[in-house]
Amino acid sequence: MKMNELQLKPETPTQPGMATPVAIIGAGDIFPAYAAGLAQFGTLRLVGVADARPEAAAAQAQALGLPALSVDELLAGEAQIVINLTPPQAHRAVGEAVLKAGKHLYTEKPLAGSFADGAELMELATALGLRIGCAPDTFLGGAGQLARSLVDAGQLGRIVAGQATMMERGPDDWHPNPGFFYRPGAGPLMDMGVYYLTQLVQLLGPITRVKGMAHTSWPIRQIPRGPRQGESIQVETPTHLVAGLEFEQGAFITLSTSFDVWKHKSSHLELYGERGSLVLPDPNQFGGVLESCEADGDWQAHAPQSFTGRHRGLGVADMAEALRSGRQHRANGEMALHVLEAMDAVLRAAEKNAPVSLRTRCARPDPVNPGFAEALQFKSSPKQEQRA
Ligand SMILES: NC(=O)c1ccc[n+]([C@@H]2O[C@H](COP(=O)([O-])OP(=O)(O)OC[C@H]3O[C@@H](n4cnc5c(N)ncnc54)[C@H](O)[C@@H]3O)[C@@H](O)[C@H]2O)c1
């Protein structure tokens, strides 16, 4: 699916010279991280927040001195980009409403709860000449971009294989309302594997075929602490998945995602090239140290210098700048749809015990260029530069 010409025409913010107005639907757990992240960019102006629970919007808005709006008021307002921070199961409906209101959409991951829903959202955006941006944007951070430059520099040779591991005990003990993580559209693959797959696609390009195995170790889970302590969650999507991913450039990568594991000692992401190896830090963070080696030489550490802290919303800032300058934004719907198809396909491959070939492909997003931080009017602060 290609962006049409209309979508790549430069746009100016409502008031020339002013920052791009953005608004948020969804005032839940991740909202404060976005509010803080967006405030780092002089090119963005947060103009309002709405939530299906007006009291949630009011509480978050009050803390920031923002207007709390109804969803209808927000959609009728001045925002050019609306950020969707609702749970995955609401991404399609909220995303459709945003697009039908004539706003560009930036949504939390995954793009939608299923590939079919994601594809329809993208078709609607294309028909309306609007853009979709989608988290994760962590690949735009210092670690992801340093990995990109190391892979593209060619010293490791072509990447032929790799492994990715996201295994933990699930969000039951820290999220105030963890039920949605165990419904279709979430689970460890769609909720967390999405960071690993997006990183891999920006580094290696599109995936062509997947295999999958899926398993649910505990069909009912008890919330151990927090406001819902003792409540049961009925698990409706697999909580332990192992995937084989074949990339168009030839690499074969294994990916394990789980909400059923207390501890492990595997690294997050490793890539094996014809002439060397690369170990990446957690792709759910913007920073972290990388290690590489050539052939059987010693490991060398590489520490990124910029965008290494808490920068959720970096993808929104890039999208706003792309709208102004008429270029493709990096955390874009085309890549998000491809990653969503890959995740959906792993689940189907597991169900039918057969490989699934993908229909979509996407271009690798452009690496960030020198002057990126200046173009976004990024205001670095030591607090934000701590680990996300
Ligand atoms: N919590 C995190 O640490 C985290 C981290 C990264 C990404 N995310 C992503 O952010 C999104 C939101 O996660 P969260 O943890 O903030 O969830 P949450 O349940 O804490 O908050 C979601 C909010 O959306 C509101 N909402 C639900 N449906 C709505 C609708 N149709 N219209 C308007 N409001 C609606 C709910 O009332 C709630 O306040 C998810 O896609 C999640 O994957 C969360």
PDB file of N, CA and C and ligand atoms in Angstrom, residues 25-31 34 50-53 56 71 84-88 90-91 93-94 108-110 174-177 180-181 191 195 284 312, ligand 1:
ATOM      1  N   ILE A  25      -6.583  10.876  22.747  1.00  0.00           N
ATOM      2  CA  ILE A  25      -7.741  10.117  23.224  1.00  0.00           C
ATOM      3  C   ILE A  25      -7.205   8.924  24.012  1.00  0.00           C
ATOM      4  N   GLY A  26      -7.590   8.821  25.269  1.00  0.00           N
ATOM      5  CA  GLY A  26      -7.107   7.739  26.132  1.00  0.00           C
ATOM      6  C   GLY A  26      -6.233   8.310  27.237  1.00  0.00           C
ATOM      7  N   ALA A  27      -6.790   8.429  28.434  1.00  0.00           N
ATOM      8  CA  ALA A  27      -6.072   9.046  29.555  1.00  0.00           C
ATOM      9  C   ALA A  27      -5.762   7.995  30.606  1.00  0.00           C
ATOM     10  N   GLY A  28      -5.181   6.878  30.165  1.00  0.00           N
ATOM     11  CA  GLY A  28      -4.894   5.773  31.078  1.00  0.00           C
ATOM     12  C   GLY A  28      -3.438   5.753  31.516  1.00  0.00           C
ATOM     13  N   ASP A  29      -2.931   4.545  31.708  1.00  0.00           N
ATOM     14  CA  ASP A  29      -1.610   4.339  32.307  1.00  0.00           C
ATOM     15  C   ASP A  29      -0.472   5.003  31.529  1.00  0.00           C
ATOM     16  N   ILE A  30      -0.522   4.941  30.204  1.00  0.00           N
ATOM     17  CA  ILE A  30       0.617   5.447  29.416  1.00  0.00           C
ATOM     18  C   ILE A  30       0.509   6.944  29.141  1.00  0.00           C
ATOM     19  N   PHE A  31      -0.620   7.551  29.463  1.00  0.00           N
ATOM     20  CA  PHE A  31      -0.820   8.964  29.138  1.00  0.00           C
ATOM     21  C   PHE A  31       0.288   9.879  29.694  1.00  0.00           C
ATOM     22  N   TYR A  34       3.418   9.981  27.608  1.00  0.00           N
ATOM     23  CA  TYR A  34       3.248  10.732  26.355  1.00  0.00           C
ATOM     24  C   TYR A  34       3.255  12.230  26.617  1.00  0.00           C
ATOM     25  N   ALA A  50      -9.132  13.482  25.876  1.00  0.00           N
ATOM     26  CA  ALA A  50     -10.487  12.931  26.053  1.00  0.00           C
ATOM     27  C   ALA A  50     -10.372  11.462  26.418  1.00  0.00           C
ATOM     28  N   ASP A  51     -11.399  10.942  27.059  1.00  0.00           N
ATOM     29  CA  ASP A  51     -11.419   9.528  27.431  1.00  0.00           C
ATOM     30  C   ASP A  51     -12.881   9.119  27.545  1.00  0.00           C
ATOM     31  N   ALA A  52     -13.152   7.836  27.268  1.00  0.00           N
ATOM     32  CA  ALA A  52     -14.518   7.329  27.460  1.00  0.00           C
ATOM     33  C   ALA A  52     -14.930   7.485  28.924  1.00  0.00           C
ATOM     34  N   ARG A  53     -13.952   7.544  29.829  1.00  0.00           N
ATOM     35  CA  ARG A  53     -14.224   7.825  31.250  1.00  0.00           C
ATOM     36  C   ARG A  53     -13.869   9.294  31.487  1.00  0.00           C
ATOM     37  N   ALA A  56     -11.340  10.220  34.101  1.00  0.00           N
ATOM     38  CA  ALA A  56      -9.920   9.941  33.827  1.00  0.00           C
ATOM     39  C   ALA A  56      -9.317  11.097  33.039  1.00  0.00           C
ATOM     40  N   VAL A  71     -14.880  13.137  23.537  1.00  0.00           N
ATOM     41  CA  VAL A  71     -14.242  12.684  22.290  1.00  0.00           C
ATOM     42  C   VAL A  71     -14.754  13.529  21.123  1.00  0.00           C
ATOM     43  N   ASN A  84      -3.939   8.154  19.620  1.00  0.00           N
ATOM     44  CA  ASN A  84      -4.888   7.185  20.187  1.00  0.00           C
ATOM     45  C   ASN A  84      -4.165   6.321  21.221  1.00  0.00           C
ATOM     46  N   LEU A  85      -4.478   6.558  22.492  1.00  0.00           N
ATOM     47  CA  LEU A  85      -3.865   5.775  23.587  1.00  0.00           C
ATOM     48  C   LEU A  85      -4.911   4.889  24.262  1.00  0.00           C
ATOM     49  N   THR A  86      -5.830   4.358  23.493  1.00  0.00           N
ATOM     50  CA  THR A  86      -6.817   3.420  24.046  1.00  0.00           C
ATOM     51  C   THR A  86      -6.252   1.997  23.936  1.00  0.00           C
ATOM     52  N   PRO A  87      -6.867   1.017  24.587  1.00  0.00           N
ATOM     53  CA  PRO A  87      -6.384  -0.370  24.444  1.00  0.00           C
ATOM     54  C   PRO A  87      -6.543  -0.872  23.002  1.00  0.00           C
ATOM     55  N   PRO A  88      -5.748  -1.866  22.607  1.00  0.00           N
ATOM     56  CA  PRO A  88      -5.740  -2.331  21.210  1.00  0.00           C
ATOM     57  C   PRO A  88      -7.124  -2.672  20.674  1.00  0.00           C
ATOM     58  N   ALA A  90      -9.765  -1.212  20.992  1.00  0.00           N
ATOM     59  CA  ALA A  90     -10.504  -0.010  20.570  1.00  0.00           C
ATOM     60  C   ALA A  90      -9.774   0.746  19.459  1.00  0.00           C
ATOM     61  N   HIS A  91      -8.608   0.260  19.035  1.00  0.00           N
ATOM     62  CA  HIS A  91      -7.799   1.050  18.097  1.00  0.00           C
ATOM     63  C   HIS A  91      -8.514   1.290  16.774  1.00  0.00           C
ATOM     64  N   ALA A  93     -11.873   1.330  16.051  1.00  0.00           N
ATOM     65  CA  ALA A  93     -13.037   2.224  16.138  1.00  0.00           C
ATOM     66  C   ALA A  93     -12.591   3.668  16.402  1.00  0.00           C
ATOM     67  N   VAL A  94     -11.664   3.842  17.330  1.00  0.00           N
ATOM     68  CA  VAL A  94     -11.199   5.206  17.636  1.00  0.00           C
ATOM     69  C   VAL A  94     -10.433   5.766  16.428  1.00  0.00           C
ATOM     70  N   GLU A 108      -1.201   4.179  19.326  1.00  0.00           N
ATOM     71  CA  GLU A 108      -0.348   3.234  20.052  1.00  0.00           C
ATOM     72  C   GLU A 108      -0.434   1.881  19.349  1.00  0.00           C
ATOM     73  N   LYS A 109       0.514   1.031  19.655  1.00  0.00           N
ATOM     74  CA  LYS A 109       0.585  -0.274  19.006  1.00  0.00           C
ATOM     75  C   LYS A 109      -0.398  -1.249  19.656  1.00  0.00           C
ATOM     76  N   PRO A 110      -0.773  -2.312  18.935  1.00  0.00           N
ATOM     77  CA  PRO A 110      -0.573  -2.472  17.509  1.00  0.00           C
ATOM     78  C   PRO A 110      -1.554  -1.584  16.742  1.00  0.00           C
ATOM     79  N   TRP A 174       1.713  -4.993  37.600  1.00  0.00           N
ATOM     80  CA  TRP A 174       2.024  -3.556  37.593  1.00  0.00           C
ATOM     81  C   TRP A 174       0.947  -2.714  36.914  1.00  0.00           C
ATOM     82  N   HIS A 175       0.159  -3.304  36.006  1.00  0.00           N
ATOM     83  CA  HIS A 175      -0.822  -2.468  35.300  1.00  0.00           C
ATOM     84  C   HIS A 175      -2.103  -2.384  36.118  1.00  0.00           C
ATOM     85  N   PRO A 176      -2.694  -1.174  36.231  1.00  0.00           N
ATOM     86  CA  PRO A 176      -3.886  -1.049  37.079  1.00  0.00           C
ATOM     87  C   PRO A 176      -5.100  -1.806  36.538  1.00  0.00           C
ATOM     88  N   ASN A 177      -5.084  -2.122  35.243  1.00  0.00           N
ATOM     89  CA  ASN A 177      -6.255  -2.739  34.613  1.00  0.00           C
ATOM     90  C   ASN A 177      -5.779  -3.740  33.554  1.00  0.00           C
ATOM     91  N   PHE A 180      -6.922  -6.340  29.438  1.00  0.00           N
ATOM     92  CA  PHE A 180      -6.850  -6.253  27.967  1.00  0.00           C
ATOM     93  C   PHE A 180      -5.622  -6.942  27.384  1.00  0.00           C
ATOM     94  N   PHE A 181      -4.588  -7.139  28.226  1.00  0.00           N
ATOM     95  CA  PHE A 181      -3.369  -7.782  27.722  1.00  0.00           C
ATOM     96  C   PHE A 181      -3.609  -9.258  27.365  1.00  0.00           C
ATOM     97  N   ASP A 191       1.514  -7.286  22.043  1.00  0.00           N
ATOM     98  CA  ASP A 191       1.787  -6.200  22.982  1.00  0.00           C
ATOM     99  C   ASP A 191       3.278  -5.885  23.078  1.00  0.00           C
ATOM    100  N   TYR A 195       7.614  -4.576  19.431  1.00  0.00           N
ATOM    101  CA  TYR A 195       8.837  -3.769  19.511  1.00  0.00           C
ATOM    102  C   TYR A 195       9.990  -4.468  18.784  1.00  0.00           C
ATOM    103  N   ASN A 284      12.249  -2.040  23.515  1.00  0.00           N
ATOM    104  CA  ASN A 284      11.202  -1.247  24.170  1.00  0.00           C
ATOM    105  C   ASN A 284      11.801  -0.020  24.866  1.00  0.00           C
ATOM    106  N   ARG A 312       8.825   8.835  24.502  1.00  0.00           N
ATOM    107  CA  ARG A 312       7.588   8.431  23.830  1.00  0.00           C
ATOM    108  C   ARG A 312       6.960   9.665  23.207  1.00  0.00           C
TER     109      ARG A 312
HETATM  110  N1  LIG B   1       0.831   1.096  29.955  1.00  0.00           N
HETATM  111  C1  LIG B   1       1.996   1.061  29.337  1.00  0.00           C
HETATM  112  O1  LIG B   1       3.073   1.024  29.970  1.00  0.00           O
HETATM  113  C2  LIG B   1       2.057   1.086  27.844  1.00  0.00           C
HETATM  114  C3  LIG B   1       3.326   1.163  27.269  1.00  0.00           C
HETATM  115  C4  LIG B   1       3.417   1.258  25.885  1.00  0.00           C
HETATM  116  C5  LIG B   1       2.282   1.227  25.109  1.00  0.00           C
HETATM  117  N2  LIG B   1       1.053   1.109  25.691  1.00  0.00           N
HETATM  118  C6  LIG B   1      -0.122   1.064  24.807  1.00  0.00           C
HETATM  119  O2  LIG B   1      -0.928   2.203  25.053  1.00  0.00           O
HETATM  120  C7  LIG B   1      -2.309   1.872  24.877  1.00  0.00           C
HETATM  121  C8  LIG B   1      -3.051   2.202  26.151  1.00  0.00           C
HETATM  122  O3  LIG B   1      -2.474   1.475  27.204  1.00  0.00           O
HETATM  123  P1  LIG B   1      -2.722   1.906  28.729  1.00  0.00           P
HETATM  124  O4  LIG B   1      -1.826   1.029  29.512  1.00  0.00           O
HETATM  125  O5  LIG B   1      -2.643   3.358  28.885  1.00  0.00           O
HETATM  126  O6  LIG B   1      -4.236   1.405  28.904  1.00  0.00           O
HETATM  127  P2  LIG B   1      -5.282   1.850  30.045  1.00  0.00           P
HETATM  128  O7  LIG B   1      -6.317   0.790  30.107  1.00  0.00           O
HETATM  129  O8  LIG B   1      -4.558   2.236  31.288  1.00  0.00           O
HETATM  130  O9  LIG B   1      -5.910   3.198  29.449  1.00  0.00           O
HETATM  131  C9  LIG B   1      -6.697   3.209  28.273  1.00  0.00           C
HETATM  132  C10 LIG B   1      -7.686   4.350  28.381  1.00  0.00           C
HETATM  133  O10 LIG B   1      -8.462   4.370  27.168  1.00  0.00           O
HETATM  134  C11 LIG B   1      -9.814   4.636  27.517  1.00  0.00           C
HETATM  135  N3  LIG B   1     -10.692   4.124  26.440  1.00  0.00           N
HETATM  136  C12 LIG B   1     -10.937   2.826  26.140  1.00  0.00           C
HETATM  137  N4  LIG B   1     -11.737   2.754  25.055  1.00  0.00           N
HETATM  138  C13 LIG B   1     -11.981   4.029  24.672  1.00  0.00           C
HETATM  139  C14 LIG B   1     -12.727   4.606  23.619  1.00  0.00           C
HETATM  140  N5  LIG B   1     -13.373   3.833  22.735  1.00  0.00           N
HETATM  141  N6  LIG B   1     -12.787   5.953  23.518  1.00  0.00           N
HETATM  142  C15 LIG B   1     -12.134   6.744  24.412  1.00  0.00           C
HETATM  143  N7  LIG B   1     -11.401   6.253  25.436  1.00  0.00           N
HETATM  144  C16 LIG B   1     -11.311   4.907  25.554  1.00  0.00           C
HETATM  145  C17 LIG B   1     -10.045   3.940  28.849  1.00  0.00           C
HETATM  146  O11 LIG B   1     -11.124   4.510  29.542  1.00  0.00           O
HETATM  147  C18 LIG B   1      -8.692   4.163  29.531  1.00  0.00           C
HETATM  148  O12 LIG B   1      -8.684   5.337  30.327  1.00  0.00           O
HETATM  149  C19 LIG B   1      -2.348   0.387  24.498  1.00  0.00           C
HETATM  150  O13 LIG B   1      -2.385   0.261  23.107  1.00  0.00           O
HETATM  151  C20 LIG B   1      -1.021  -0.143  25.033  1.00  0.00           C
HETATM  152  O14 LIG B   1      -0.554  -1.242  24.273  1.00  0.00           O
HETATM  153  C21 LIG B   1       0.918   1.059  27.051  1.00  0.00           C
END
